[in-house]
Tab-separated table of C-alpha atoms and ligand atoms in Angstrom:
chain	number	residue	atom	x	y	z
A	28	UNK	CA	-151.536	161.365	187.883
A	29	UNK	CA	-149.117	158.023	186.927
A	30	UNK	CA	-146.564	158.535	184.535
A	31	UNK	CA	-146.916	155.476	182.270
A	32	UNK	CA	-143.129	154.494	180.595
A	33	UNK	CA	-143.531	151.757	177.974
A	34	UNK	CA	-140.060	149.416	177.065
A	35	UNK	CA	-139.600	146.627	174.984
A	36	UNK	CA	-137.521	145.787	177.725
A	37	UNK	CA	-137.406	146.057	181.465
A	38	UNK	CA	-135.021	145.251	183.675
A	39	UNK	CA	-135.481	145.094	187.569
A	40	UNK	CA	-132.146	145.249	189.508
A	41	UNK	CA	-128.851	147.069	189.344
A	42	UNK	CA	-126.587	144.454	190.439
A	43	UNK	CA	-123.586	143.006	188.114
A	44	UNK	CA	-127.165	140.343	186.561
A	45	UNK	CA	-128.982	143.879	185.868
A	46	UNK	CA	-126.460	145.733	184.586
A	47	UNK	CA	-124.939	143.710	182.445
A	48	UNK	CA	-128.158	142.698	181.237
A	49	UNK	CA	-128.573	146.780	180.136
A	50	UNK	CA	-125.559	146.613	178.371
A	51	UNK	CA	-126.247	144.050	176.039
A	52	UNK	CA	-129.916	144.664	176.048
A	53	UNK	CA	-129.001	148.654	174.678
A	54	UNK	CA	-125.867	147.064	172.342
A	55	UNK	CA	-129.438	144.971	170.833
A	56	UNK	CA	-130.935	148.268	170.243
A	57	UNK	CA	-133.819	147.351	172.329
A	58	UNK	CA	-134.066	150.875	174.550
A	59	UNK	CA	-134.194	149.063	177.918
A	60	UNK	CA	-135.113	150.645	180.949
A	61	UNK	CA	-133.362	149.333	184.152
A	62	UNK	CA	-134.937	150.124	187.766
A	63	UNK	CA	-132.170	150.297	190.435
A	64	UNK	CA	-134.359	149.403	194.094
A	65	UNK	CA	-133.535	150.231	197.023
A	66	UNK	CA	-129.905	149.625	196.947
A	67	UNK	CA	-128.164	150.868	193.320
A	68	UNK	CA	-125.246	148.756	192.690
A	69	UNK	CA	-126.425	145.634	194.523
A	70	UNK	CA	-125.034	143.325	196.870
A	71	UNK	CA	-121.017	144.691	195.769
A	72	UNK	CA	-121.449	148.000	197.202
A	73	UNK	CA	-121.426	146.521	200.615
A	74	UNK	CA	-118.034	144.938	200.480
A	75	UNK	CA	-114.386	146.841	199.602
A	76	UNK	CA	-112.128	144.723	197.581
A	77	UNK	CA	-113.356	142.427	194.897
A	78	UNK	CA	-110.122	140.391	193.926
A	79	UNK	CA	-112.382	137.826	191.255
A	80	UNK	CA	-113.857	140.226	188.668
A	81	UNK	CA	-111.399	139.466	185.400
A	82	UNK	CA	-109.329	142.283	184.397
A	83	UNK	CA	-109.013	144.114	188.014
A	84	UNK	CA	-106.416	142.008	190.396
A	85	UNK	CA	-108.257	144.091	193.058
A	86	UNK	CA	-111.108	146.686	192.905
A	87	UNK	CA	-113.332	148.005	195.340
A	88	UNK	CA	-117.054	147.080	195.168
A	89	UNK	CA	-118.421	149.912	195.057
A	90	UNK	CA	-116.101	151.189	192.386
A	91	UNK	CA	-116.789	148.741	190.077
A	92	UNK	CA	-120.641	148.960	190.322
A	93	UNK	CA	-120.514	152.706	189.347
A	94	UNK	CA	-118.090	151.372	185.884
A	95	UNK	CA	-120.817	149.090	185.265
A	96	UNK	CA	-123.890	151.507	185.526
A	97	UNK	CA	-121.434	154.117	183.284
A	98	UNK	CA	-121.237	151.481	181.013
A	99	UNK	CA	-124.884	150.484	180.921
A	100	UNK	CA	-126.111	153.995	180.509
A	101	UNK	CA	-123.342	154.534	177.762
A	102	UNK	CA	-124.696	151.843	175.759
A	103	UNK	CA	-128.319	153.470	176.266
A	104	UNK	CA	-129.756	151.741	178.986
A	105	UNK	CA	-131.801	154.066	180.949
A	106	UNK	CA	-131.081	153.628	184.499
A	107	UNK	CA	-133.586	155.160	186.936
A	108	UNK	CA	-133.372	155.662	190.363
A	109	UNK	CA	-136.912	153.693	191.578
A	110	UNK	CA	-138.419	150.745	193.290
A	111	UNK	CA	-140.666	147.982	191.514
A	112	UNK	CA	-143.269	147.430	194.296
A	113	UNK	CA	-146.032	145.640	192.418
A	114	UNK	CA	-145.911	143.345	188.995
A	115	UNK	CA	-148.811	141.891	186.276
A	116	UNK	CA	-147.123	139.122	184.522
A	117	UNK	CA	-150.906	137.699	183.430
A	118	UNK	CA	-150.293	139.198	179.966
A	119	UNK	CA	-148.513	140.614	177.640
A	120	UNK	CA	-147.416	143.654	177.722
A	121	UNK	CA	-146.443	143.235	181.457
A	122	UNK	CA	-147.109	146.314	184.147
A	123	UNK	CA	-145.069	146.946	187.221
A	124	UNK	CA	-146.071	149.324	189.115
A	125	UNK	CA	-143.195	151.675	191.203
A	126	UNK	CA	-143.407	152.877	194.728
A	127	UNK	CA	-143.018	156.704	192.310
A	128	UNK	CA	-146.480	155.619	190.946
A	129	UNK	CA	-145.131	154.760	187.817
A	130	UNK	CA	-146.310	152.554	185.743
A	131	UNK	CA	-143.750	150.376	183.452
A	132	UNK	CA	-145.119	148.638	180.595
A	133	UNK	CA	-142.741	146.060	179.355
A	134	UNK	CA	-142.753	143.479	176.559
A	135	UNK	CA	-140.149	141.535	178.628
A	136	UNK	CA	-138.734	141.460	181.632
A	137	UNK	CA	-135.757	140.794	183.328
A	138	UNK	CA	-135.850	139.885	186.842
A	139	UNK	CA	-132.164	140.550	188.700
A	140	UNK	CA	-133.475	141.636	192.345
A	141	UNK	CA	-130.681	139.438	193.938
A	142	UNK	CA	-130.217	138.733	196.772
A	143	UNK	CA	-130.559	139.767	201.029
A	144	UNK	CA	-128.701	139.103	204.336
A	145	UNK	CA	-130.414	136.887	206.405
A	146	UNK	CA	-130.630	136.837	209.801
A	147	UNK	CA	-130.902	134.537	212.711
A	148	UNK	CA	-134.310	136.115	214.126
A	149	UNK	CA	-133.675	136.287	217.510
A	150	UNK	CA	-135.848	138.955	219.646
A	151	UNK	CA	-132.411	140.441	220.830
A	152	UNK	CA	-131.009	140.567	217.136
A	153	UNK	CA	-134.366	142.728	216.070
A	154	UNK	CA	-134.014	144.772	218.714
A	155	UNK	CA	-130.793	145.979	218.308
A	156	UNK	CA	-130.140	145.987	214.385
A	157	UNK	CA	-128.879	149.662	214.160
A	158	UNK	CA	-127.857	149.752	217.605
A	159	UNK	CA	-125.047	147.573	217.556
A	160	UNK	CA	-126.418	144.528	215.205
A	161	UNK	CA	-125.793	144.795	211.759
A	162	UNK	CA	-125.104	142.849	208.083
A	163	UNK	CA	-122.695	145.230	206.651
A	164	UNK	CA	-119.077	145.839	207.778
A	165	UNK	CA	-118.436	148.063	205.049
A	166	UNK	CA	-121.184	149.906	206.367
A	167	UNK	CA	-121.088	150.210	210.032
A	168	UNK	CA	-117.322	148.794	210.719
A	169	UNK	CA	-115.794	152.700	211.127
A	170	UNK	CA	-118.642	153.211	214.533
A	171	UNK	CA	-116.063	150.572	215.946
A	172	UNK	CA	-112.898	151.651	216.280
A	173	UNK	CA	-110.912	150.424	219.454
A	174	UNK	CA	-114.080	147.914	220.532
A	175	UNK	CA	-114.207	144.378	220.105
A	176	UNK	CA	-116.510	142.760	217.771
A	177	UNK	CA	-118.553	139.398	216.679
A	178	UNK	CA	-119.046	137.958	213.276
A	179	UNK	CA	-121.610	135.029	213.151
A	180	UNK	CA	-121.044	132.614	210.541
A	181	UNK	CA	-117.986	130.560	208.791
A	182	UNK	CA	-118.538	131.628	204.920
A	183	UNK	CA	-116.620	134.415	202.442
A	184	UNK	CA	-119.069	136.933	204.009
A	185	UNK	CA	-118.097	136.080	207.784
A	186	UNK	CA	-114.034	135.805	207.059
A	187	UNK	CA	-114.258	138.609	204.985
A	188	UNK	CA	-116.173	140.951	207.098
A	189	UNK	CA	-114.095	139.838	210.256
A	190	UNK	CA	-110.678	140.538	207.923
A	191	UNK	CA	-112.207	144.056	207.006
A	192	UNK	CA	-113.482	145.297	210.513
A	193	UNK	CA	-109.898	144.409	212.022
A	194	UNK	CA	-108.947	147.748	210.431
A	195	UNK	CA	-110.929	149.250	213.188
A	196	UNK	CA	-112.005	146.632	216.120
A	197	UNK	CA	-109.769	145.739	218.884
A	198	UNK	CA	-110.102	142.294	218.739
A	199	UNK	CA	-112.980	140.205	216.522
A	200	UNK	CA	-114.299	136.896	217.367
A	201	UNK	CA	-115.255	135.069	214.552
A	202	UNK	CA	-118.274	132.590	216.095
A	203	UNK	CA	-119.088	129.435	213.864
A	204	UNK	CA	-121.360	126.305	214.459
A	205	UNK	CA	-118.890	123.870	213.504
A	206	UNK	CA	-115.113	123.698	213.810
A	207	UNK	CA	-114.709	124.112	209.556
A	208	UNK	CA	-115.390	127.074	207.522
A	209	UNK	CA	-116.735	127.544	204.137
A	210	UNK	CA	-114.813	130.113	202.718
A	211	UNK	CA	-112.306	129.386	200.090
A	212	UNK	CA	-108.626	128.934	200.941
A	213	UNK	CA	-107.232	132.401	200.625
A	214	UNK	CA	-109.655	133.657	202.967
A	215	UNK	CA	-109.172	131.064	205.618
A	216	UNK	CA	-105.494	131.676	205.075
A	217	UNK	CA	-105.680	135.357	205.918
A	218	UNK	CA	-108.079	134.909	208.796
A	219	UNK	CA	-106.034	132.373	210.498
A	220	UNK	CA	-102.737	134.402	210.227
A	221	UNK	CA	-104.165	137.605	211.347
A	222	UNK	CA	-103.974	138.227	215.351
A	223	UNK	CA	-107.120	140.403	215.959
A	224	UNK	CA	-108.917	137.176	214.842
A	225	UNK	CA	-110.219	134.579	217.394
A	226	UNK	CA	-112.101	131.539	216.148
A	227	UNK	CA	-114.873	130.468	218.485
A	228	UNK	CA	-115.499	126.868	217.478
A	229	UNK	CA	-119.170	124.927	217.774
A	230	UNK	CA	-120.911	128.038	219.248
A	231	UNK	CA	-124.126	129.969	218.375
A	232	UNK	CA	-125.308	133.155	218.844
A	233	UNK	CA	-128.132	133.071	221.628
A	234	UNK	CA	-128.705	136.557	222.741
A	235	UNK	CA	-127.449	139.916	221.858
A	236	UNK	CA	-127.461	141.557	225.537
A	237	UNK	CA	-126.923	145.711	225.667
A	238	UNK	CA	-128.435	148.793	227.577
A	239	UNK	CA	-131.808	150.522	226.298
A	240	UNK	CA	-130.511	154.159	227.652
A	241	UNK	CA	-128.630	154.501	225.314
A	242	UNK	CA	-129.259	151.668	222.847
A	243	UNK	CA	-125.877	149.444	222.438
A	244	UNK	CA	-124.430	146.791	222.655
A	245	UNK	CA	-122.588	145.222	225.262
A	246	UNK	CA	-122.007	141.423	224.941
A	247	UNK	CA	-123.814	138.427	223.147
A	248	UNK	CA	-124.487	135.184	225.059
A	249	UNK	CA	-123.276	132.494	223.442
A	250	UNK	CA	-124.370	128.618	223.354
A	251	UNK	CA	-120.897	125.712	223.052
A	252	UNK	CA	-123.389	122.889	220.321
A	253	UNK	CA	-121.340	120.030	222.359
A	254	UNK	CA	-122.407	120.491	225.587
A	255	UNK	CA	-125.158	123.319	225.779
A	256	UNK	CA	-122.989	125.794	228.228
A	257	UNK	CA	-123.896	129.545	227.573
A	258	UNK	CA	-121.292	132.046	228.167
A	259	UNK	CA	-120.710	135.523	227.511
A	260	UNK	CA	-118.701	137.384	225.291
A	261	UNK	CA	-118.228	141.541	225.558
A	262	UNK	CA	-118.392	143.142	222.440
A	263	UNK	CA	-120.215	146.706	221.286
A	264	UNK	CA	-120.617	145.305	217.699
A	265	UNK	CA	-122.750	141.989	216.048
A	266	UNK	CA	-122.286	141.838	212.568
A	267	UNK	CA	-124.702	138.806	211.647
A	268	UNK	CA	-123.106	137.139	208.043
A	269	UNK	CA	-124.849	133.930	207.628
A	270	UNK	CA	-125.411	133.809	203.973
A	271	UNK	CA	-128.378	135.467	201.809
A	272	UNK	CA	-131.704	134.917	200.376
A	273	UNK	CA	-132.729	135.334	196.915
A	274	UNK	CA	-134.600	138.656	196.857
A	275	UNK	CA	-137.963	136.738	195.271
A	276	UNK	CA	-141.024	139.029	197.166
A	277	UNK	CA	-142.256	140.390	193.441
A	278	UNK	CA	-142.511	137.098	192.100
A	279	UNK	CA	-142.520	134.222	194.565
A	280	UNK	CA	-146.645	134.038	194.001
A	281	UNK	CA	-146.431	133.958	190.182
A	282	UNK	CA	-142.987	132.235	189.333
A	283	UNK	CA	-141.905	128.411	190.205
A	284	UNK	CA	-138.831	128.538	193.096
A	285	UNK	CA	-136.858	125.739	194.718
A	286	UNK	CA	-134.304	125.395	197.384
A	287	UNK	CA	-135.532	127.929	199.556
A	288	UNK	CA	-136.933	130.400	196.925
A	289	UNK	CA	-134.247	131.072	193.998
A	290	UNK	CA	-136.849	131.276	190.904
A	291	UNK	CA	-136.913	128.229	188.529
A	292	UNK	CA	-135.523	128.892	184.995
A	293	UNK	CA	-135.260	126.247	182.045
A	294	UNK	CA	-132.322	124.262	181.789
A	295	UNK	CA	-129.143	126.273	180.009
A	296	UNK	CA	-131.661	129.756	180.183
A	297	UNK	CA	-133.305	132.197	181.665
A	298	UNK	CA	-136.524	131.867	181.073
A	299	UNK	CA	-138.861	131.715	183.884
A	300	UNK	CA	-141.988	129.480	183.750
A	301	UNK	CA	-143.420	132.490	181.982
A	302	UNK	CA	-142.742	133.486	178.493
A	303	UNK	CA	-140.915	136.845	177.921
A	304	UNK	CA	-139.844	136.862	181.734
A	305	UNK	CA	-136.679	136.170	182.493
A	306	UNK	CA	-134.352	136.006	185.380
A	307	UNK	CA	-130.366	136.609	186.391
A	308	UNK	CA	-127.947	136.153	189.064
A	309	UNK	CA	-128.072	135.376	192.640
A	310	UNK	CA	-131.980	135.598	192.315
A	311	UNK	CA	-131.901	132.003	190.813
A	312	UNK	CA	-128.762	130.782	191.310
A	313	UNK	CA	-128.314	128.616	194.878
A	314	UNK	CA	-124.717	127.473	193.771
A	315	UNK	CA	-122.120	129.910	192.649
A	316	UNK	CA	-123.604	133.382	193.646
A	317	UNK	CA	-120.756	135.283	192.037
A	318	UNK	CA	-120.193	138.325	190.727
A	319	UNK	CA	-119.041	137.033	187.532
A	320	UNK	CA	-121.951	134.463	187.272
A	321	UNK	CA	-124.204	136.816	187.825
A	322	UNK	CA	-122.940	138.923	185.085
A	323	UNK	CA	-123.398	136.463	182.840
A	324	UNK	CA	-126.469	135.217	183.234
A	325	UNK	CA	-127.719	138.850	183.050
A	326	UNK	CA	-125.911	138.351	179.196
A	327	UNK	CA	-128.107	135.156	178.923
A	328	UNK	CA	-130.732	136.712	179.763
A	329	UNK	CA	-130.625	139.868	177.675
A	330	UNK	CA	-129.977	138.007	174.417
A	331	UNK	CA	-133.164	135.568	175.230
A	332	UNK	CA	-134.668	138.265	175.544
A	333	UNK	CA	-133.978	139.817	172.213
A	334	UNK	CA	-134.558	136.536	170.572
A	335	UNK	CA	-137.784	136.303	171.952
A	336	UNK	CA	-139.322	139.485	170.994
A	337	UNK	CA	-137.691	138.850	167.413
A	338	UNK	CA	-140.148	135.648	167.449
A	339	UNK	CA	-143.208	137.095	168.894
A	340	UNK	CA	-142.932	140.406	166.795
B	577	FAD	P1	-127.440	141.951	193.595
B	577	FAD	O1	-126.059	142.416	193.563
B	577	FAD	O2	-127.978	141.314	194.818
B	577	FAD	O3	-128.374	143.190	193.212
B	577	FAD	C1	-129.769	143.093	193.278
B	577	FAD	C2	-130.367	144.397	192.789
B	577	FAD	O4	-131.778	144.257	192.722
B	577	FAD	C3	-130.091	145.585	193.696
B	577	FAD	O5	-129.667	146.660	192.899
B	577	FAD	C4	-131.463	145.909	194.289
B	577	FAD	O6	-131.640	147.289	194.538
B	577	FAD	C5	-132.377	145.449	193.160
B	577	FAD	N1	-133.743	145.174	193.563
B	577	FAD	C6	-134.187	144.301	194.508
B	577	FAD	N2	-135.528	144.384	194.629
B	577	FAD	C7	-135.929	145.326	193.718
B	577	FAD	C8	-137.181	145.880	193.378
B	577	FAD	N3	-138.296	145.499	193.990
B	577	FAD	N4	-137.224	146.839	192.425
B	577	FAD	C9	-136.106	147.224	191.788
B	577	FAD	N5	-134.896	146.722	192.066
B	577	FAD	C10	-134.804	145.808	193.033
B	577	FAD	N6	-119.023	137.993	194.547
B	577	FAD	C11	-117.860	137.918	193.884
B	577	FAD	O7	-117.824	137.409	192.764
B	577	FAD	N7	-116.713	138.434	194.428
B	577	FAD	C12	-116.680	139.031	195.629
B	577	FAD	O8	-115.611	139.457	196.098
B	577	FAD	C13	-117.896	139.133	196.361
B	577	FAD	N8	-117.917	139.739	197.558
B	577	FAD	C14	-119.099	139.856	198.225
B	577	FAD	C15	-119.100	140.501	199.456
B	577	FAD	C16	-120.270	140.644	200.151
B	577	FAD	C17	-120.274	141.339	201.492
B	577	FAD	C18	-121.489	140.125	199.617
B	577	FAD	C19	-122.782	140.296	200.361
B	577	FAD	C20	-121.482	139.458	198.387
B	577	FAD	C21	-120.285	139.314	197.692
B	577	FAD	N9	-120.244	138.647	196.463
B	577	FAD	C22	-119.061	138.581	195.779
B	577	FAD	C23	-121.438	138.089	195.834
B	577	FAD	C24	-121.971	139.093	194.767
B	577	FAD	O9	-122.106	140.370	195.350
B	577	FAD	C25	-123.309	138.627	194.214
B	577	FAD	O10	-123.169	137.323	193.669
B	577	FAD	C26	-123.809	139.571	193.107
B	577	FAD	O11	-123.863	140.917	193.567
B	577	FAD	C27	-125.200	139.177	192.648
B	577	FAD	O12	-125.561	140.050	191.631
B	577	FAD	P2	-127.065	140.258	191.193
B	577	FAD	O13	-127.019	141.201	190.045
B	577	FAD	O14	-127.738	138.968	191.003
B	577	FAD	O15	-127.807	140.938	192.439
B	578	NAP	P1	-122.802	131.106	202.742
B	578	NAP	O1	-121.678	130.702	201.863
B	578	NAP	O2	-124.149	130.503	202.538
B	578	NAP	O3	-122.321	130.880	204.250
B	578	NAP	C1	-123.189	131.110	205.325
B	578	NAP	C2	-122.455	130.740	206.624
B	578	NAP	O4	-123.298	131.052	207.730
B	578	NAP	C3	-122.107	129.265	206.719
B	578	NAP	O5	-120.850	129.113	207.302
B	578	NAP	C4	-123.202	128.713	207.607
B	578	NAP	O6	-122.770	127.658	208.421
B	578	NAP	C5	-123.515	129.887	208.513
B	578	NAP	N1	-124.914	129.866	208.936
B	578	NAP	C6	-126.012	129.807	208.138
B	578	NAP	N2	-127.132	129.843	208.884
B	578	NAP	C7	-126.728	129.924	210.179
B	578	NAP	C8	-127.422	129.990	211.408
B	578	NAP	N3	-128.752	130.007	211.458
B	578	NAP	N4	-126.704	130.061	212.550
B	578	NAP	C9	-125.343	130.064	212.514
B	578	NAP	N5	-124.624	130.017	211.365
B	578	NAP	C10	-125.313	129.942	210.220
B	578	NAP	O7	-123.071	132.714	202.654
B	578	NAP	P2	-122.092	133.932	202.361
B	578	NAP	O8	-120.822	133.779	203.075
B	578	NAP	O9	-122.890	135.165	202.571
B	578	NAP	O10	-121.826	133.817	200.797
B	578	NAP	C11	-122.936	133.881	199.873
B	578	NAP	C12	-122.415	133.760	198.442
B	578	NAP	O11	-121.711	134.958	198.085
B	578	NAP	C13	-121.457	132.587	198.280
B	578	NAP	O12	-121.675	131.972	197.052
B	578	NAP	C14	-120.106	133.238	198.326
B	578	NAP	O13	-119.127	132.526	197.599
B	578	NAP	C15	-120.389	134.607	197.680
B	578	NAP	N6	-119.394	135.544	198.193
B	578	NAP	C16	-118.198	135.541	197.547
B	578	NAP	C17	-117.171	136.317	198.029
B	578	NAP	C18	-115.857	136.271	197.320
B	578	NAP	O14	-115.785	135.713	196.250
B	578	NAP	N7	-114.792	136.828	197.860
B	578	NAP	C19	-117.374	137.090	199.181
B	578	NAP	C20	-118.590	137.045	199.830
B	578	NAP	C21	-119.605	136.242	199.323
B	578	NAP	P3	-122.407	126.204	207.808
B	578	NAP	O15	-121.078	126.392	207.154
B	578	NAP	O16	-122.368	125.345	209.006
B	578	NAP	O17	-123.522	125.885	206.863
């Protein structure tokens, strides 16, 4: 049988959005329940140092996502450990429905699912994600110690992944479509000064070539923009960091979205084209896609939230 868990408030998401979101959704005495999905502590657990949160000159993502789930759950935010796989927004109260088989009745809802790596979809890429292809340094930059390595892409996530896996690659080659990169100035700075780091200039990734017997990686193919001449580069490790898209799969049917799927919300809010839902962070933010941003607009969110059941009730 279902368990059935009924909340004024429900929040779906356990990045800095969702947690913060519990905190000030628990200091409004409203007994929220926040679902963590599939990865607890969001999109900061995949990185090490986070040198733009105020108050830490440097702290390591992961770190600081387990202070901020502390916190919520000191404030009284029930955090649970489980993935929102279906949702009814046609009335009020709303159901979603868990991959447990729980069923969460909510009078609001807070959506903070985020955001995903993306990927270039190349046959090769698919094939050897887990072999040799990956989006996470932080996660798979130890299996390459001594080897040489390519990062694909020119934005914080490409410098800073290349920066991090020099602690254990060879030599990385940072491969870019154009001859400028995105990230700010202090990353660029470090990237440029360190020697394990080779820019490769107007160049996309065209194939990720490697042996079946065992499964691994042994070079990509790579295409020069300017004048369409594929060469080869050898490398045992791909680690793909060409931005991220809003985690919308619950709600993309049911919710407005724009530029390329970040859910709508009104001017200066949170609120979603549906009253008493409301949504934080990198789900429905295209420009800034910070930590801090994200934080508060899970704040927004939260005391919208409040104020709206205070006007319906
Ligand atoms: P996320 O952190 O993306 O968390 C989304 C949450 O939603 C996750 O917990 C996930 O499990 C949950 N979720 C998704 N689907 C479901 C579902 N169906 N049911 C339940 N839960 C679900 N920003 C900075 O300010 N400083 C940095 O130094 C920095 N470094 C970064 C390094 C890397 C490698 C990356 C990838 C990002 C970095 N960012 C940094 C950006 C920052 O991580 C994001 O802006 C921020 O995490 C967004 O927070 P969020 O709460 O919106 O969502
Ligand atoms: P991003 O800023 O969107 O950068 C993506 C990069 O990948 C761009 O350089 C882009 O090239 C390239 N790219 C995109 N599609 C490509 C394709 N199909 N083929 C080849 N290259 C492709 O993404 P991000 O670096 O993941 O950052 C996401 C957000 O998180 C940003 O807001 C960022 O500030 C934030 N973040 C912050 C920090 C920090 O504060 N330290 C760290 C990490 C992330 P073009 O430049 O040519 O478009």
């Amino acid at each position: 049988m279902s368990d059935t868990r009924k909340t004024r408030v429900l929040i779906i998401g356990s990045g800095p959005a969702g947690y913060t979101a519990g905190v000030y959704a628990a200091r409004a005495m409203l007994d929220p329940i926040l679902v963590q999905g599939i990865e607890p502590g969001g999109q900061l657990t995949t990185t090490t140092e986070v040198e733009n949160w105020p108050g830490d000159t440097e702290v390591q993502g992961p770190d600081l996502m387990t202070r901020m789930e502390a916190h919520a759950t000191a404030m009284g935010c029930e955090v649970i450990g489980d993935i929102i796989s279906e949702i009814d927004f046609s009335k009020r109260p709303f159901v979603c429905k868990s991959d447990s088989g729980t069923l969460y009745i909510a009078d609001a809802v807070i959506l903070a699912t985020g955001a995903r790596a993306k990927w270039l979809g190349l046959p090769s890429e698919e094939k050897f994600k887990g072999f040799g292809v990956s989006a996470c340094a932080t996660c798979d930059g130890f299996f390459y110690r001594g080897q040489e390595i390519v990062v694909i892409g020119g934005g914080n996530t490409a410098v800073e992944e290349a920066l991090f896996l020099t602690n254990f690659a060879s030599k990385v080659t940072l491969i870019h479509r154009r001859d400028e990169l995105r990230a700010e100035a202090i990353l660029q700075d470090r990237l440029f000064k360190n020697p394990k780091i080779e820019p490769l200039w107007f160049h996309t990734l065209e194939e990720v070539v490697g042996t079946d017997s065992p499964m691994g990686v042994e070079a990509v193919k790579v295409k020069n923009v300017k004048t369409d001449e594929i060469t080869e580069i050898p490398c045992k490790g791909v680690f793909v960091a060409i931005g991220h898209a809003p985690a919308n799969e619950l709600v993309k049917d049911v919710l407005e979205t724009h530029m390329g799927g970040y859910v709508v919300t009104k001017p200066d809010s949170t609120a979603t084209s549906i009253p008493g839902v409301f949504a934080a962070g990198d789900l429905t933010d295209h420009i800034y896609r910070q930590a801090v941003t994200s934080a508060g607009m899970g704040c927004m969110a939260a005391l919208e939230a409040e104020r709206f059941l205070a006007e319906a009730e």
